[in-house]
Amino acid sequence: MADYHRYRWEDIENGILKLAQDILVSDYQPSVVIGISKGGVILASLISDILNVPVDLMQLTHWGFGKAEGQVVIKHRPSLSINGHDVLLIDDVSDTGMTLMTARDELYRLGARNVRTAVLDYKALSSRYVPDYYAYKWTRWVYIIYPWENFEAYKNLNSIDARTVFTRHELVKMQELMRTK
C-alpha cells in the first residue's frame, strides 16, 4: 500500500497564507499570476485575490494518476499578454519539476521580464527543480490528494487504498455520485 497524504481545505488555506506571506516578505511584486491547470489554477486564483493582481492559466500535460507520462506538452498558453511582466507561476506540486521548468521557460519565451514559481508542495526527493516559494516540503515519497482531486483519486485507487484514504461515509457518497465501485 502506498503512503497517502490527503489535504483538507483548511490545510490549503494555511498553505496559501504561507505562500502569500513568503512572497510579500521577499518583495517580489508580480503583475500577473499564472496557474498551471488543473490544481495550480485554484491556488493561483486564491493568491491573485490576496495579491490583487490578474490571474490566467496554462495547461500542460505530464502526469497521470501518481506517475509521469512522457514529455511535458503545452496544451494552452496564457490568454493575457505577459510580455514585459513579472509573473508568478503557480502549481499545486513539484514532483519532478519538469512541468514548472517547461512552463517557466515558455513564459520567458513569451516575453516575461521575470518569472518566479510557487507550489503548495515541493517533493525534495524527486523534484529536479526547487520552486522559489513552497508551503510544504516533503522529504519522503507520498501520493498527495488535494480536495479538488477526491473524485479522481476515488476512481483510481484500489478498494483497500480507498478505504485508507476516505471515510466510510465519504466512500458511500462518492459511490452514489459516481455510481461506480
Tab-separated table of N, CA and C in Angstrom:
chain	number	residue	atom	x	y	z
A	1	MET	N	0.840	-1.186	0.000
A	1	MET	CA	0.000	0.000	0.000
A	1	MET	C	0.883	1.246	0.000
A	2	ALA	N	0.487	2.205	-0.785
A	2	ALA	CA	1.223	3.468	-0.891
A	2	ALA	C	0.968	4.342	0.329
A	3	ASP	N	1.813	5.343	0.482
A	3	ASP	CA	1.642	6.315	1.554
A	3	ASP	C	0.914	7.523	0.974
A	4	TYR	N	-0.229	7.855	1.551
A	4	TYR	CA	-1.064	8.944	1.050
A	4	TYR	C	-1.121	10.088	2.052
A	5	HIS	N	-1.218	11.301	1.512
A	5	HIS	CA	-1.496	12.473	2.342
A	5	HIS	C	-2.673	13.189	1.693
A	6	ARG	N	-3.762	13.267	2.420
A	6	ARG	CA	-4.975	13.902	1.902
A	6	ARG	C	-5.176	15.233	2.605
A	7	TYR	N	-5.200	16.285	1.803
A	7	TYR	CA	-5.411	17.624	2.333
A	7	TYR	C	-6.888	17.916	2.568
A	8	ARG	N	-7.121	18.728	3.566
A	8	ARG	CA	-8.437	19.327	3.812
A	8	ARG	C	-8.330	20.784	3.366
A	9	TRP	N	-9.468	21.432	3.173
A	9	TRP	CA	-9.442	22.820	2.704
A	9	TRP	C	-8.704	23.737	3.676
A	10	GLU	N	-8.802	23.457	4.959
A	10	GLU	CA	-8.094	24.275	5.948
A	10	GLU	C	-6.577	24.234	5.713
A	11	ASP	N	-6.053	23.059	5.348
A	11	ASP	CA	-4.626	22.931	5.043
A	11	ASP	C	-4.254	23.770	3.821
A	12	ILE	N	-5.135	23.776	2.835
A	12	ILE	CA	-4.899	24.548	1.605
A	12	ILE	C	-4.856	26.035	1.957
A	13	GLU	N	-5.827	26.491	2.736
A	13	GLU	CA	-5.865	27.901	3.126
A	13	GLU	C	-4.619	28.291	3.913
A	14	ASN	N	-4.178	27.431	4.824
A	14	ASN	CA	-2.958	27.721	5.594
A	14	ASN	C	-1.743	27.782	4.675
A	15	GLY	N	-1.667	26.868	3.717
A	15	GLY	CA	-0.567	26.870	2.768
A	15	GLY	C	-0.564	28.108	1.889
A	16	ILE	N	-1.741	28.532	1.450
A	16	ILE	CA	-1.865	29.742	0.621
A	16	ILE	C	-1.410	30.963	1.417
A	17	LEU	N	-1.807	31.047	2.670
A	17	LEU	CA	-1.382	32.176	3.501
A	17	LEU	C	0.133	32.189	3.684
A	18	LYS	N	0.736	31.010	3.854
A	18	LYS	CA	2.193	30.948	3.971
A	18	LYS	C	2.856	31.401	2.675
A	19	LEU	N	2.357	30.923	1.539
A	19	LEU	CA	2.922	31.347	0.254
A	19	LEU	C	2.816	32.859	0.084
A	20	ALA	N	1.637	33.408	0.364
A	20	ALA	CA	1.431	34.848	0.211
A	20	ALA	C	2.382	35.634	1.122
A	21	GLN	N	2.538	35.190	2.361
A	21	GLN	CA	3.462	35.865	3.281
A	21	GLN	C	4.895	35.796	2.772
A	22	ASP	N	5.304	34.621	2.286
A	22	ASP	CA	6.669	34.463	1.770
A	22	ASP	C	6.909	35.361	0.557
A	23	ILE	N	5.921	35.474	-0.306
A	23	ILE	CA	6.044	36.331	-1.494
A	23	ILE	C	6.142	37.793	-1.066
A	24	LEU	N	5.276	38.204	-0.166
A	24	LEU	CA	5.285	39.603	0.293
A	24	LEU	C	6.595	39.948	1.003
A	25	VAL	N	7.089	39.051	1.839
A	25	VAL	CA	8.339	39.285	2.562
A	25	VAL	C	9.523	39.385	1.595
A	26	SER	N	9.457	38.660	0.491
A	26	SER	CA	10.562	38.670	-0.476
A	26	SER	C	10.577	39.934	-1.339
A	27	ASP	N	9.536	40.756	-1.214
A	27	ASP	CA	9.386	41.983	-2.000
A	27	ASP	C	9.190	41.736	-3.493
A	28	TYR	N	8.877	40.509	-3.886
A	28	TYR	CA	8.542	40.255	-5.289
A	28	TYR	C	7.115	40.735	-5.514
A	29	GLN	N	6.926	41.541	-6.540
A	29	GLN	CA	5.608	42.099	-6.831
A	29	GLN	C	5.196	41.702	-8.244
A	30	PRO	N	4.580	40.520	-8.375
A	30	PRO	CA	4.165	40.096	-9.702
A	30	PRO	C	3.045	40.988	-10.238
A	31	SER	N	3.041	41.159	-11.544
A	31	SER	CA	1.959	41.923	-12.166
A	31	SER	C	0.895	40.989	-12.732
A	32	VAL	N	1.188	39.699	-12.766
A	32	VAL	CA	0.210	38.696	-13.193
A	32	VAL	C	0.558	37.366	-12.531
A	33	VAL	N	-0.479	36.603	-12.228
A	33	VAL	CA	-0.327	35.266	-11.669
A	33	VAL	C	-0.826	34.285	-12.720
A	34	ILE	N	-0.027	33.250	-12.985
A	34	ILE	CA	-0.412	32.207	-13.937
A	34	ILE	C	-0.491	30.888	-13.185
A	35	GLY	N	-1.653	30.233	-13.258
A	35	GLY	CA	-1.832	28.927	-12.636
A	35	GLY	C	-1.720	27.834	-13.668
A	36	ILE	N	-1.068	26.753	-13.296
A	36	ILE	CA	-0.964	25.596	-14.183
A	36	ILE	C	-2.162	24.692	-13.915
A	37	SER	N	-2.918	24.441	-14.959
A	37	SER	CA	-4.123	23.626	-14.854
A	37	SER	C	-3.755	22.162	-14.682
A	38	LYS	N	-4.411	21.470	-13.751
A	38	LYS	CA	-5.642	21.796	-13.088
A	38	LYS	C	-5.411	22.394	-11.704
A	39	GLY	N	-4.656	21.733	-10.878
A	39	GLY	CA	-4.533	22.117	-9.475
A	39	GLY	C	-3.981	23.492	-9.217
A	40	GLY	N	-3.091	23.969	-10.053
A	40	GLY	CA	-2.495	25.282	-9.844
A	40	GLY	C	-3.447	26.430	-10.091
A	41	VAL	N	-4.517	26.186	-10.853
A	41	VAL	CA	-5.472	27.255	-11.164
A	41	VAL	C	-6.224	27.693	-9.908
A	42	ILE	N	-6.603	26.734	-9.094
A	42	ILE	CA	-7.311	27.054	-7.859
A	42	ILE	C	-6.412	27.875	-6.939
A	43	LEU	N	-5.181	27.432	-6.782
A	43	LEU	CA	-4.225	28.139	-5.928
A	43	LEU	C	-3.906	29.524	-6.486
A	44	ALA	N	-3.746	29.620	-7.807
A	44	ALA	CA	-3.447	30.908	-8.441
A	44	ALA	C	-4.589	31.892	-8.232
A	45	SER	N	-5.801	31.415	-8.305
A	45	SER	CA	-6.957	32.281	-8.082
A	45	SER	C	-6.947	32.841	-6.656
A	46	LEU	N	-6.650	31.992	-5.692
A	46	LEU	CA	-6.596	32.440	-4.299
A	46	LEU	C	-5.463	33.443	-4.082
A	47	ILE	N	-4.288	33.143	-4.614
A	47	ILE	CA	-3.135	34.045	-4.464
A	47	ILE	C	-3.388	35.374	-5.173
A	48	SER	N	-4.019	35.329	-6.349
A	48	SER	CA	-4.277	36.585	-7.072
A	48	SER	C	-5.232	37.477	-6.288
A	49	ASP	N	-6.173	36.873	-5.574
A	49	ASP	CA	-7.074	37.665	-4.723
A	49	ASP	C	-6.296	38.343	-3.602
A	50	ILE	N	-5.370	37.618	-2.999
A	50	ILE	CA	-4.580	38.174	-1.896
A	50	ILE	C	-3.649	39.274	-2.392
A	51	LEU	N	-2.979	39.023	-3.534
A	51	LEU	CA	-2.018	39.991	-4.067
A	51	LEU	C	-2.657	41.079	-4.923
A	52	ASN	N	-3.939	40.879	-5.259
A	52	ASN	CA	-4.698	41.849	-6.063
A	52	ASN	C	-4.060	42.086	-7.445
A	53	VAL	N	-3.758	40.978	-8.121
A	53	VAL	CA	-3.238	41.039	-9.491
A	53	VAL	C	-4.054	40.089	-10.367
A	54	PRO	N	-4.065	40.343	-11.690
A	54	PRO	CA	-4.832	39.473	-12.596
A	54	PRO	C	-4.301	38.043	-12.593
A	55	VAL	N	-5.180	37.120	-12.943
A	55	VAL	CA	-4.823	35.705	-12.982
A	55	VAL	C	-5.191	35.130	-14.343
A	56	ASP	N	-4.385	34.198	-14.809
A	56	ASP	CA	-4.638	33.476	-16.048
A	56	ASP	C	-4.139	32.051	-15.854
A	57	LEU	N	-4.231	31.230	-16.887
A	57	LEU	CA	-3.806	29.847	-16.733
A	57	LEU	C	-3.002	29.355	-17.917
A	58	MET	N	-2.274	28.296	-17.663
A	58	MET	CA	-1.598	27.497	-18.676
A	58	MET	C	-2.026	26.060	-18.427
A	59	GLN	N	-2.086	25.290	-19.502
A	59	GLN	CA	-2.367	23.871	-19.330
A	59	GLN	C	-1.233	23.077	-19.957
A	60	LEU	N	-0.645	22.216	-19.154
A	60	LEU	CA	0.425	21.334	-19.606
A	60	LEU	C	0.071	19.921	-19.179
A	61	THR	N	0.474	18.939	-19.962
A	61	THR	CA	0.226	17.555	-19.565
A	61	THR	C	1.550	16.852	-19.375
A	62	HIS	N	1.602	16.078	-18.310
A	62	HIS	CA	2.803	15.313	-17.998
A	62	HIS	C	2.478	14.164	-17.053
A	63	TRP	N	1.438	14.330	-16.253
A	63	TRP	CA	1.155	13.370	-15.201
A	63	TRP	C	-0.174	12.678	-15.400
A	64	GLY	N	-0.187	11.389	-15.114
A	64	GLY	CA	-1.414	10.640	-14.914
A	64	GLY	C	-1.584	10.523	-13.411
A	65	PHE	N	-2.414	9.630	-12.970
A	65	PHE	CA	-2.604	9.489	-11.530
A	65	PHE	C	-1.382	8.820	-10.925
A	66	GLY	N	-0.565	9.614	-10.227
A	66	GLY	CA	0.559	9.090	-9.474
A	66	GLY	C	1.820	8.789	-10.263
A	67	LYS	N	1.852	9.087	-11.579
A	67	LYS	CA	3.078	8.812	-12.324
A	67	LYS	C	3.200	9.725	-13.535
A	68	ALA	N	4.468	10.041	-13.852
A	68	ALA	CA	4.755	10.862	-15.024
A	68	ALA	C	4.500	10.043	-16.275
A	69	GLU	N	3.987	10.710	-17.305
A	69	GLU	CA	3.676	10.028	-18.552
A	69	GLU	C	4.301	10.783	-19.718
A	70	GLY	N	5.581	10.544	-19.989
A	70	GLY	CA	6.224	11.110	-21.160
A	70	GLY	C	6.661	12.552	-21.001
A	71	GLN	N	6.876	13.194	-22.148
A	71	GLN	CA	7.339	14.575	-22.187
A	71	GLN	C	6.226	15.549	-21.780
A	72	VAL	N	6.631	16.704	-21.304
A	72	VAL	CA	5.675	17.755	-20.971
A	72	VAL	C	5.197	18.396	-22.275
A	73	VAL	N	3.891	18.510	-22.420
A	73	VAL	CA	3.298	19.114	-23.605
A	73	VAL	C	2.484	20.329	-23.174
A	74	ILE	N	2.724	21.468	-23.834
A	74	ILE	CA	1.939	22.669	-23.551
A	74	ILE	C	0.665	22.607	-24.389
A	75	LYS	N	-0.477	22.557	-23.713
A	75	LYS	CA	-1.757	22.470	-24.413
A	75	LYS	C	-2.457	23.819	-24.523
A	76	HIS	N	-2.166	24.725	-23.572
A	76	HIS	CA	-2.815	26.041	-23.585
A	76	HIS	C	-1.854	27.054	-22.970
A	77	ARG	N	-1.650	28.145	-23.691
A	77	ARG	CA	-0.809	29.235	-23.189
A	77	ARG	C	-1.705	30.312	-22.586
A	78	PRO	N	-1.141	31.202	-21.775
A	78	PRO	CA	-1.971	32.264	-21.191
A	78	PRO	C	-2.637	33.112	-22.266
A	79	SER	N	-3.837	33.559	-21.989
A	79	SER	CA	-4.529	34.448	-22.929
A	79	SER	C	-4.124	35.903	-22.704
A	80	LEU	N	-3.675	36.232	-21.498
A	80	LEU	CA	-3.166	37.571	-21.215
A	80	LEU	C	-1.783	37.731	-21.823
A	81	SER	N	-1.479	38.919	-22.298
A	81	SER	CA	-0.113	39.188	-22.736
A	81	SER	C	0.761	39.307	-21.497
A	82	ILE	N	1.839	38.560	-21.477
A	82	ILE	CA	2.748	38.645	-20.331
A	82	ILE	C	4.059	39.313	-20.719
A	83	ASN	N	4.122	39.825	-21.923
A	83	ASN	CA	5.332	40.493	-22.410
A	83	ASN	C	5.695	41.656	-21.479
A	84	GLY	N	6.896	41.612	-20.918
A	84	GLY	CA	7.371	42.662	-20.024
A	84	GLY	C	6.862	42.578	-18.602
A	85	HIS	N	6.097	41.545	-18.273
A	85	HIS	CA	5.512	41.421	-16.930
A	85	HIS	C	6.366	40.580	-16.001
A	86	ASP	N	6.213	40.843	-14.708
A	86	ASP	CA	6.764	39.995	-13.656
A	86	ASP	C	5.674	38.986	-13.316
A	87	VAL	N	5.979	37.714	-13.510
A	87	VAL	CA	4.974	36.655	-13.425
A	87	VAL	C	5.230	35.785	-12.205
A	88	LEU	N	4.147	35.420	-11.543
A	88	LEU	CA	4.194	34.396	-10.508
A	88	LEU	C	3.498	33.170	-11.089
A	89	LEU	N	4.247	32.098	-11.295
A	89	LEU	CA	3.741	30.850	-11.858
A	89	LEU	C	3.446	29.894	-10.713
A	90	ILE	N	2.213	29.373	-10.689
A	90	ILE	CA	1.791	28.552	-9.557
A	90	ILE	C	1.288	27.188	-10.013
A	91	ASP	N	1.731	26.156	-9.305
A	91	ASP	CA	1.190	24.810	-9.485
A	91	ASP	C	0.942	24.230	-8.095
A	92	ASP	N	0.223	23.122	-8.056
A	92	ASP	CA	-0.060	22.536	-6.753
A	92	ASP	C	1.151	21.821	-6.174
A	93	VAL	N	1.920	21.119	-7.033
A	93	VAL	CA	3.023	20.311	-6.522
A	93	VAL	C	4.175	20.296	-7.524
A	94	SER	N	5.378	20.216	-7.008
A	94	SER	CA	6.544	19.964	-7.841
A	94	SER	C	7.033	18.560	-7.516
A	95	ASP	N	6.592	17.599	-8.351
A	95	ASP	CA	7.010	16.202	-8.195
A	95	ASP	C	8.371	15.981	-8.828
A	96	THR	N	8.443	16.236	-10.144
A	96	THR	CA	9.710	16.108	-10.861
A	96	THR	C	10.294	17.474	-11.183
A	97	GLY	N	9.442	18.488	-11.211
A	97	GLY	CA	9.857	19.837	-11.584
A	97	GLY	C	9.771	20.107	-13.073
A	98	MET	N	9.509	19.079	-13.861
A	98	MET	CA	9.502	19.230	-15.318
A	98	MET	C	8.389	20.164	-15.803
A	99	THR	N	7.212	20.064	-15.230
A	99	THR	CA	6.112	20.930	-15.649
A	99	THR	C	6.438	22.382	-15.344
A	100	LEU	N	6.932	22.650	-14.139
A	100	LEU	CA	7.292	24.022	-13.769
A	100	LEU	C	8.391	24.585	-14.669
A	101	MET	N	9.413	23.780	-14.935
A	101	MET	CA	10.513	24.262	-15.778
A	101	MET	C	10.034	24.555	-17.200
A	102	THR	N	9.208	23.675	-17.747
A	102	THR	CA	8.689	23.877	-19.105
A	102	THR	C	7.816	25.123	-19.159
A	103	ALA	N	6.924	25.290	-18.192
A	103	ALA	CA	6.043	26.461	-18.164
A	103	ALA	C	6.845	27.740	-17.965
A	104	ARG	N	7.796	27.722	-17.055
A	104	ARG	CA	8.640	28.900	-16.814
A	104	ARG	C	9.389	29.297	-18.086
A	105	ASP	N	10.004	28.325	-18.744
A	105	ASP	CA	10.745	28.605	-19.977
A	105	ASP	C	9.831	29.177	-21.060
A	106	GLU	N	8.600	28.667	-21.136
A	106	GLU	CA	7.646	29.177	-22.135
A	106	GLU	C	7.239	30.612	-21.813
A	107	LEU	N	7.061	30.927	-20.547
A	107	LEU	CA	6.702	32.295	-20.165
A	107	LEU	C	7.825	33.262	-20.524
A	108	TYR	N	9.067	32.856	-20.317
A	108	TYR	CA	10.189	33.695	-20.750
A	108	TYR	C	10.186	33.839	-22.272
A	109	ARG	N	9.900	32.760	-22.971
A	109	ARG	CA	9.841	32.811	-24.430
A	109	ARG	C	8.750	33.784	-24.903
A	110	LEU	N	7.668	33.876	-24.126
A	110	LEU	CA	6.565	34.782	-24.458
A	110	LEU	C	6.827	36.219	-24.015
A	111	GLY	N	8.001	36.475	-23.427
A	111	GLY	CA	8.392	37.848	-23.121
A	111	GLY	C	8.303	38.276	-21.676
A	112	ALA	N	8.060	37.349	-20.759
A	112	ALA	CA	8.016	37.727	-19.341
A	112	ALA	C	9.363	38.323	-18.932
A	113	ARG	N	9.307	39.395	-18.148
A	113	ARG	CA	10.529	40.021	-17.648
A	113	ARG	C	11.176	39.166	-16.567
A	114	ASN	N	10.341	38.644	-15.671
A	114	ASN	CA	10.821	37.814	-14.580
A	114	ASN	C	9.734	36.793	-14.262
A	115	VAL	N	10.138	35.578	-13.924
A	115	VAL	CA	9.188	34.532	-13.541
A	115	VAL	C	9.681	33.899	-12.250
A	116	ARG	N	8.824	33.898	-11.261
A	116	ARG	CA	9.083	33.146	-10.033
A	116	ARG	C	7.997	32.089	-9.903
A	117	THR	N	8.354	31.010	-9.229
A	117	THR	CA	7.438	29.878	-9.132
A	117	THR	C	7.032	29.625	-7.683
A	118	ALA	N	5.802	29.152	-7.527
A	118	ALA	CA	5.278	28.821	-6.203
A	118	ALA	C	4.439	27.553	-6.296
A	119	VAL	N	4.574	26.704	-5.304
A	119	VAL	CA	3.775	25.485	-5.216
A	119	VAL	C	3.345	25.283	-3.763
A	120	LEU	N	2.284	24.552	-3.619
A	120	LEU	CA	1.884	24.175	-2.273
A	120	LEU	C	2.865	23.129	-1.732
A	121	ASP	N	3.199	22.133	-2.574
A	121	ASP	CA	4.037	21.022	-2.139
A	121	ASP	C	5.275	20.868	-3.011
A	122	TYR	N	6.416	20.806	-2.360
A	122	TYR	CA	7.691	20.570	-3.019
A	122	TYR	C	8.213	19.224	-2.543
A	123	LYS	N	8.383	18.285	-3.476
A	123	LYS	CA	8.905	16.960	-3.142
A	123	LYS	C	10.413	16.957	-3.381
A	124	ALA	N	11.152	17.159	-2.313
A	124	ALA	CA	12.599	17.335	-2.398
A	124	ALA	C	13.334	16.106	-2.932
A	125	LEU	N	12.804	14.923	-2.708
A	125	LEU	CA	13.469	13.705	-3.170
A	125	LEU	C	13.404	13.517	-4.676
A	126	SER	N	12.346	13.993	-5.307
A	126	SER	CA	12.143	13.677	-6.723
A	126	SER	C	12.202	14.880	-7.655
A	127	SER	N	12.049	16.085	-7.135
A	127	SER	CA	11.992	17.264	-7.999
A	127	SER	C	13.389	17.722	-8.397
A	128	ARG	N	13.573	17.909	-9.702
A	128	ARG	CA	14.841	18.440	-10.215
A	128	ARG	C	14.842	19.964	-10.209
A	129	TYR	N	13.741	20.549	-9.767
A	129	TYR	CA	13.596	22.000	-9.755
A	129	TYR	C	13.110	22.422	-8.373
A	130	VAL	N	13.771	23.403	-7.797
A	130	VAL	CA	13.351	23.929	-6.494
A	130	VAL	C	12.553	25.203	-6.739
A	131	PRO	N	11.249	25.190	-6.414
A	131	PRO	CA	10.435	26.396	-6.609
A	131	PRO	C	10.935	27.545	-5.739
A	132	ASP	N	10.664	28.765	-6.182
A	132	ASP	CA	11.051	29.937	-5.394
A	132	ASP	C	10.309	29.982	-4.063
A	133	TYR	N	9.052	29.539	-4.090
A	133	TYR	CA	8.222	29.543	-2.880
A	133	TYR	C	7.486	28.202	-2.791
A	134	TYR	N	7.421	27.666	-1.594
A	134	TYR	CA	6.616	26.468	-1.356
A	134	TYR	C	6.126	26.504	0.081
A	135	ALA	N	4.928	25.953	0.266
A	135	ALA	CA	4.343	25.942	1.603
A	135	ALA	C	4.799	24.724	2.400
A	136	TYR	N	4.859	23.572	1.728
A	136	TYR	CA	5.201	22.323	2.417
A	136	TYR	C	6.293	21.604	1.637
A	137	LYS	N	7.268	21.088	2.371
A	137	LYS	CA	8.377	20.343	1.764
A	137	LYS	C	8.294	18.891	2.222
A	138	TRP	N	8.314	17.980	1.261
A	138	TRP	CA	8.257	16.551	1.554
A	138	TRP	C	9.634	15.938	1.335
A	139	THR	N	10.109	15.181	2.318
A	139	THR	CA	11.400	14.509	2.190
A	139	THR	C	11.222	12.999	2.056
A	140	ARG	N	9.982	12.559	1.963
A	140	ARG	CA	9.674	11.153	1.671
A	140	ARG	C	8.584	11.147	0.597
A	141	TRP	N	8.483	10.055	-0.126
A	141	TRP	CA	7.504	9.999	-1.211
A	141	TRP	C	6.103	9.753	-0.653
A	142	VAL	N	5.156	10.569	-1.070
A	142	VAL	CA	3.750	10.383	-0.734
A	142	VAL	C	2.909	10.725	-1.954
A	143	TYR	N	1.765	10.052	-2.057
A	143	TYR	CA	0.750	10.458	-3.013
A	143	TYR	C	-0.067	11.534	-2.318
A	144	ILE	N	-0.111	12.703	-2.904
A	144	ILE	CA	-0.858	13.804	-2.308
A	144	ILE	C	-2.219	13.878	-2.982
A	145	ILE	N	-3.246	13.997	-2.164
A	145	ILE	CA	-4.603	14.128	-2.689
A	145	ILE	C	-5.168	15.444	-2.177
A	146	TYR	N	-5.425	16.344	-3.121
A	146	TYR	CA	-5.991	17.651	-2.802
A	146	TYR	C	-7.515	17.552	-2.806
A	147	PRO	N	-8.205	18.485	-2.134
A	147	PRO	CA	-9.668	18.407	-2.086
A	147	PRO	C	-10.326	18.377	-3.468
A	148	TRP	N	-9.712	19.022	-4.441
A	148	TRP	CA	-10.290	19.047	-5.788
A	148	TRP	C	-9.975	17.776	-6.576
A	149	GLU	N	-9.252	16.842	-5.959
A	149	GLU	CA	-8.911	15.584	-6.621
A	149	GLU	C	-9.596	14.371	-5.998
A	150	ASN	N	-10.512	14.582	-5.082
A	150	ASN	CA	-11.130	13.446	-4.391
A	150	ASN	C	-11.770	12.451	-5.355
A	151	PHE	N	-12.509	12.942	-6.340
A	151	PHE	CA	-13.190	12.030	-7.258
A	151	PHE	C	-12.193	11.310	-8.165
A	152	GLU	N	-11.164	12.025	-8.611
A	152	GLU	CA	-10.117	11.402	-9.420
A	152	GLU	C	-9.415	10.310	-8.616
A	153	ALA	N	-9.087	10.609	-7.368
A	153	ALA	CA	-8.426	9.623	-6.519
A	153	ALA	C	-9.334	8.418	-6.301
A	154	TYR	N	-10.579	8.680	-6.017
A	154	TYR	CA	-11.533	7.602	-5.788
A	154	TYR	C	-11.593	6.662	-6.996
A	155	LYS	N	-11.611	7.232	-8.189
A	155	LYS	CA	-11.691	6.420	-9.404
A	155	LYS	C	-10.429	5.592	-9.624
A	156	ASN	N	-9.286	6.069	-9.173
A	156	ASN	CA	-8.014	5.424	-9.486
A	156	ASN	C	-7.434	4.541	-8.380
A	157	LEU	N	-7.942	4.681	-7.175
A	157	LEU	CA	-7.406	3.879	-6.071
A	157	LEU	C	-8.038	2.492	-6.047
A	158	ASN	N	-7.265	1.512	-5.617
A	158	ASN	CA	-7.878	0.200	-5.391
A	158	ASN	C	-8.722	0.295	-4.122
A	159	SER	N	-9.560	-0.680	-3.896
A	159	SER	CA	-10.527	-0.583	-2.793
A	159	SER	C	-9.853	-0.532	-1.421
A	160	ILE	N	-8.724	-1.211	-1.251
A	160	ILE	CA	-8.030	-1.181	0.042
A	160	ILE	C	-7.493	0.223	0.312
A	161	ASP	N	-6.811	0.812	-0.686
A	161	ASP	CA	-6.286	2.165	-0.507
A	161	ASP	C	-7.415	3.175	-0.342
A	162	ALA	N	-8.494	3.012	-1.081
A	162	ALA	CA	-9.629	3.940	-0.967
A	162	ALA	C	-10.174	3.940	0.455
A	163	ARG	N	-10.236	2.768	1.080
A	163	ARG	CA	-10.728	2.692	2.468
A	163	ARG	C	-9.743	3.325	3.445
A	164	THR	N	-8.473	3.402	3.078
A	164	THR	CA	-7.474	4.057	3.916
A	164	THR	C	-7.574	5.576	3.798
A	165	VAL	N	-7.829	6.054	2.599
A	165	VAL	CA	-7.821	7.490	2.312
A	165	VAL	C	-9.131	8.168	2.697
A	166	PHE	N	-10.255	7.490	2.439
A	166	PHE	CA	-11.570	8.106	2.647
A	166	PHE	C	-12.317	7.437	3.796
A	167	THR	N	-13.182	8.213	4.438
A	167	THR	CA	-14.042	7.635	5.474
A	167	THR	C	-15.124	6.790	4.804
A	168	ARG	N	-15.728	5.942	5.584
A	168	ARG	CA	-16.824	5.098	5.057
A	168	ARG	C	-17.934	5.973	4.483
A	169	HIS	N	-18.279	7.019	5.195
A	169	HIS	CA	-19.332	7.935	4.737
A	169	HIS	C	-18.953	8.580	3.390
A	170	GLU	N	-17.701	9.010	3.263
A	170	GLU	CA	-17.243	9.614	2.009
A	170	GLU	C	-17.305	8.615	0.857
A	171	LEU	N	-16.920	7.373	1.134
A	171	LEU	CA	-16.966	6.347	0.091
A	171	LEU	C	-18.389	6.100	-0.379
A	172	VAL	N	-19.320	6.030	0.559
A	172	VAL	CA	-20.722	5.820	0.200
A	172	VAL	C	-21.217	6.978	-0.665
A	173	LYS	N	-20.894	8.215	-0.266
A	173	LYS	CA	-21.318	9.391	-1.031
A	173	LYS	C	-20.719	9.390	-2.438
A	174	MET	N	-19.435	9.055	-2.541
A	174	MET	CA	-18.803	9.035	-3.865
A	174	MET	C	-19.368	7.935	-4.734
A	175	GLN	N	-19.655	6.781	-4.124
A	175	GLN	CA	-20.283	5.705	-4.883
A	175	GLN	C	-21.637	6.148	-5.423
A	176	GLU	N	-22.414	6.832	-4.597
A	176	GLU	CA	-23.726	7.316	-5.031
A	176	GLU	C	-23.583	8.322	-6.169
A	177	LEU	N	-22.653	9.261	-6.007
A	177	LEU	CA	-22.479	10.303	-7.010
A	177	LEU	C	-21.919	9.765	-8.327
A	178	MET	N	-21.015	8.814	-8.234
A	178	MET	CA	-20.327	8.325	-9.435
A	178	MET	C	-20.901	7.006	-9.941
A	179	ARG	N	-21.713	6.375	-9.133
A	179	ARG	CA	-22.347	5.103	-9.486
A	179	ARG	C	-21.327	4.078	-9.996
A	180	THR	N	-20.207	3.976	-9.227
A	180	THR	CA	-19.160	3.016	-9.563
A	180	THR	C	-18.714	2.285	-8.313
A	181	LYS	N	-17.802	1.342	-8.493
A	181	LYS	CA	-17.207	0.544	-7.402
A	181	LYS	C	-18.298	0.009	-6.513
